[in-house]
Amino acid sequence: MNNLKRVLSLGLVGTMLSGMMVMGASAADFTDVDKIQHDEAVNVLVALKVVDGKPDGSFDPEGDVTRSQMAKMIAVAMNGGSEANTGTKTTPTYTDIKGHWAESYIEYCADLGIISGRGDGTFDPDANVTGLEATKMVLTAMGFDAEAYKLTGAQWAVRTDEVARTMTGTQEGEPNMYEDLAGVMMAANASRDTAAQLIWNGLQNRTRTVQPTTTSGGGVEWTYVTNSTSLLKQRYDAEVKEGQFKGNEKTGATTTEGEIVVDNWSFPSDFDISNIGETVKVVYKEGKGGVTGPDKKDTILGVFNANKSQVVKATLNDVADAKDDLKKGKIKVAGTLYEIDDKVTVHTNYGESSKDYTTAKAIQDDLKKVNGDAIKVVINDDNKVTDIYLVQSYLAKVTSVTSSKITLSGIGTIDLEDNDVAEGLKKNDVVVVTSIYAEKTKTDDAHYTVAKAEVVEGEITSFEGTKSVAIDSENYKIREENLGNYKNVVDDAYTGFDGNIGNTVAAYLVNGFVAVVNELESGASDWALVIASNGKNWDATKMDQGRVQLLKPDGSKPTYNVDEKSDIQLAKDSVAISNLIKYSVTNDGTIKIKTAQSTTAANGQSDKDASFVKVTGGDLVWDDDTKMLGDVAVAASDAVLFVNTSADATADYKYYSLRNLGDIKATDAAGKDEAKDVAYVKDSSGRILYAYVDLGRVPGGATADTLYGMITTDLRTVKVGDEQYKQATVWTQDGEKTIKVDADYVGSDASKLDLKKGAYISFKETSDELYDKTTGEMKVLAANVTAAAVNSVLDVAVDSYSESDKTLSYYVKGQLEKTLASGVFEAKDGENAKVNALDKDAVIVYVDRDNKKGLDDVGISAFPETKGYANAKLVFDTEKTNKIVAIIFNANNDTDVNGNEVALGNEEKAPAVAVTSADLSKDAVEITAADTAADAITVSNIKPDNATDKTVTVESADDTKVIASVSGTTITVKTAAGLTNSANGTVKVTVKVGGVQVGEITVTINIA
């Protein structure tokens, strides 16, 4: 099992790293690149213009090559990548080539003695070329004269094979003619892949020259000369150099972006970084003015792994104790001892860091771990280890995903386009992350590979301290490093398993090793809430079976018959509505109830997993800070809370993710103190799995999980059950969310939510997407453009935003003025921008207010000075007036953040906005004594919200009897001093806001 996991993990790392950079040569562009076996040959020949692809974008590596096609490839290669322009002959060399598309290529090769016909005067251009025929063509192109080397006659094939095997590849760096072609039947038809490799092998070899001399007897003697340069050098002025690939600018090998370093040569290339430390070939054409060897002035035709380096690919777990051999300077990797060089450099994550070692013991001490992180050990020609490359992986949780970005816990936000991120990831997924080039939190510098973590679920059957754990009898080694460091990734982390045998867990693996274990609830599918029951016992003689309807943790509401052999009967054991029950489904679809738990002790059940607690008035039923239910226990990460949300006799049962809720106090729907009984279920480790409370209201969401955003769609009426809701889409910091608000609570008056497309809202997400006004789960973020106060929402013109210290500098209304000469808004003399800090959990939502749509992260920029619009809406902490918890930033400068074309700092130039209406808390009062003040009358809901003048004024129809005064929006009326009952009667008081009459107050004087 573990060996398999190790192999798989190495394969995964290899796959991840190989995908990080695309080779510069263009074989990768072919649609059938996976079928190409000799990618180096194809890449170089494409660059040299010797071969190209098919019209459909493929290379067709397995396709046959004709004799004419082979002639063309060799002719082009002999001309340095240019077309042979020798033309055709009046009398063709071969009788069957006149008018053939390859006639000129065939004539060119015939003139050079590279090809020969069939012996009957024909060339047979459209016949498939065999591997031996292709080999002979390449050999003769290299100067192996057919007559001199006896490549003609009946034994031509045998002789060609002999010359190819014994007379090529004789100098270091030269490949044998059959290099990388072992196992190919050369007498069979040559494929395009084989032909490419033959030509590339030939190009790298030195050419031959032969000189015939006639002997005195009339015979011929041959002088054989091996030239000093390769065919590649002669025909292309190109060369092949070999050296160690040392990295690129991201690994620190060079400071020039886009270049790599091989030995001491630096030149442009995007060669695959997974080859680092190994011997590579560089094929290049020397430019003018450069150094000897490849450099930026040369044409780089290709970089390829020479496959000459001794490389051991393993994991940290494969580093074993070398024991006595440590003193001899040896380390043990994957069962083999390797001597170390005078200095060994361990490179971590391809450039994040490196460390030099001079002793084998120091290397073993640092690298010998029970850990699946990949290592590559590079061994030099003296059979000594010189370099070790370590690539680390770790767990993270996805905290948000958009169309272009993903945010990971402990790392930050990274671009999908620039990194290798698996498709289909969503919020709260646990993922394995590999980062190279920089520390994992340096999101702009590092390159990330992100894949969903492998998870093994099952029951713990055994364990060995913190070394290994068996899940469903399958043994897994525990990752030695970082164990217990992932509490923010999954709900809990265990460094040991004492007392947990038999528990159901989810083990998250990193490269085949357990990084963290999260204990799951016991029997997730077999606990539910009874929401309806006929209350009958099973009675075989009456056939009137007991029935229950359940609310399950997945939101479904199935109805079951209760099995006759159920451990618990409904009426007999007082199982009723609002009981939590543990059950199993039988083969015939009935259920057996194993345990029932209510909010009282009436049923007498003593199941150790179930209990109840009474929470007194005003105390916390659920504490969001401690994640505890009452003072009983901490809730599991996926604990479910069932709630009766109705305050009247008609129950309305809903379910919630307990950890997504804010504080829940023991109060009734009106907020008055009231004791609450809470039934709950714990697992064997003492964590809450399920709970039920008759709350009489909908619980609010957690403050830290409050979503902020803008409604981006028109409201639609939908039906959920028997109720009508208004549905819309909201763009939030977590992307698009759907809301359904009780239709009775949507409207423009003060008692309702004024929801419409373009409205800004905050809400605490519920599991069922349903909201109503009474719960306080949702608020409309109304504009307040004067000053920040508790619970305020402030429209501002952004001056600047500091990402590093999380502060925002901004102007509010009245702090800006327009410079007449330039028409540009700027700060008033003596008025500095306000600066406030963002809360540590502050969120930023980006919108295009004019088009009423959400945007991905575009950054916060200064307000448009030529217009002076407020371009951001700030939400302040409910307790601290100087701390920002949310910013909604409008990136479209066509309008302000509310969609208006109103200059923030030029009120006298802006169109006047008048009051249209307002609400009075009462429109009639009675006064029964002289000089007595009536109850205060308040003015509220002044419309429109952005009216330029909201001053409240009053006017008494007879101020000798009734005196009215105003303080802010509070009106006080009283009778004049000294009145008697002769003044009894009514007096009207007119109320105006911003000069607009909004109502009248009828004052009745009734003095005894």
mmCIF file of N, CA, C and O in Angstrom, residues 9-19 272 274 313 374:
data_model
loop_
_atom_site.group_PDB
_atom_site.id
_atom_site.type_symbol
_atom_site.label_atom_id
_atom_site.label_comp_id
_atom_site.label_asym_id
_atom_site.label_seq_id
_atom_site.Cartn_x
_atom_site.Cartn_y
_atom_site.Cartn_z
ATOM 1 N N SER A 9 2.704 9.208 -5.614
ATOM 2 C CA SER A 9 3.022 10.574 -5.211
ATOM 3 C C SER A 9 4.137 11.141 -6.065
ATOM 4 O O SER A 9 4.112 12.297 -6.452
ATOM 5 N N LEU A 10 5.135 10.296 -6.396
ATOM 6 C CA LEU A 10 6.205 10.771 -7.255
ATOM 7 C C LEU A 10 5.676 11.107 -8.640
ATOM 8 O O LEU A 10 6.051 12.087 -9.262
ATOM 9 N N GLY A 11 4.772 10.265 -9.101
ATOM 10 C CA GLY A 11 4.166 10.533 -10.397
ATOM 11 C C GLY A 11 3.403 11.837 -10.393
ATOM 12 O O GLY A 11 3.444 12.612 -11.342
ATOM 13 N N LEU A 12 2.704 12.087 -9.286
ATOM 14 C CA LEU A 12 1.932 13.328 -9.177
ATOM 15 C C LEU A 12 2.849 14.530 -9.210
ATOM 16 O O LEU A 12 2.628 15.480 -9.948
ATOM 17 N N VAL A 13 3.927 14.466 -8.408
ATOM 18 C CA VAL A 13 4.861 15.593 -8.376
ATOM 19 C C VAL A 13 5.496 15.795 -9.737
ATOM 20 O O VAL A 13 5.620 16.900 -10.237
ATOM 21 N N GLY A 14 5.884 14.681 -10.387
ATOM 22 C CA GLY A 14 6.477 14.792 -11.713
ATOM 23 C C GLY A 14 5.530 15.429 -12.701
ATOM 24 O O GLY A 14 5.907 16.276 -13.506
ATOM 25 N N THR A 15 4.281 14.999 -12.630
ATOM 26 C CA THR A 15 3.273 15.568 -13.530
ATOM 27 C C THR A 15 3.086 17.051 -13.266
ATOM 28 O O THR A 15 3.005 17.865 -14.181
ATOM 29 N N MET A 16 3.035 17.404 -11.975
ATOM 30 C CA MET A 16 2.832 18.808 -11.643
ATOM 31 C C MET A 16 3.988 19.660 -12.163
ATOM 32 O O MET A 16 3.785 20.699 -12.770
ATOM 33 N N LEU A 17 5.211 19.171 -11.942
ATOM 34 C CA LEU A 17 6.359 19.975 -12.311
ATOM 35 C C LEU A 17 6.535 20.040 -13.819
ATOM 36 O O LEU A 17 6.920 21.058 -14.369
ATOM 37 N N SER A 18 6.250 18.949 -14.507
ATOM 38 C CA SER A 18 6.421 18.960 -15.957
ATOM 39 C C SER A 18 5.446 19.901 -16.627
ATOM 40 O O SER A 18 5.676 20.360 -17.735
ATOM 41 N N GLY A 19 4.355 20.194 -15.970
ATOM 42 C CA GLY A 19 3.368 21.092 -16.562
ATOM 43 C C GLY A 19 3.639 22.551 -16.292
ATOM 44 O O GLY A 19 2.913 23.415 -16.766
ATOM 45 N N ASP A 272 11.910 23.334 -19.355
ATOM 46 C CA ASP A 272 11.203 22.749 -18.216
ATOM 47 C C ASP A 272 12.096 22.686 -16.973
ATOM 48 O O ASP A 272 13.131 22.021 -16.965
ATOM 49 N N SER A 274 11.834 21.159 -14.302
ATOM 50 C CA SER A 274 11.975 19.865 -13.621
ATOM 51 C C SER A 274 13.267 19.161 -14.007
ATOM 52 O O SER A 274 13.661 18.193 -13.365
ATOM 53 N N LYS A 313 15.215 9.684 -8.212
ATOM 54 C CA LYS A 313 13.979 10.355 -7.822
ATOM 55 C C LYS A 313 13.317 9.550 -6.718
ATOM 56 O O LYS A 313 13.031 8.368 -6.893
ATOM 57 N N ALA A 374 8.811 15.116 -2.457
ATOM 58 C CA ALA A 374 9.686 14.576 -3.494
ATOM 59 C C ALA A 374 11.087 15.154 -3.410
ATOM 60 O O ALA A 374 11.276 16.341 -3.140
#
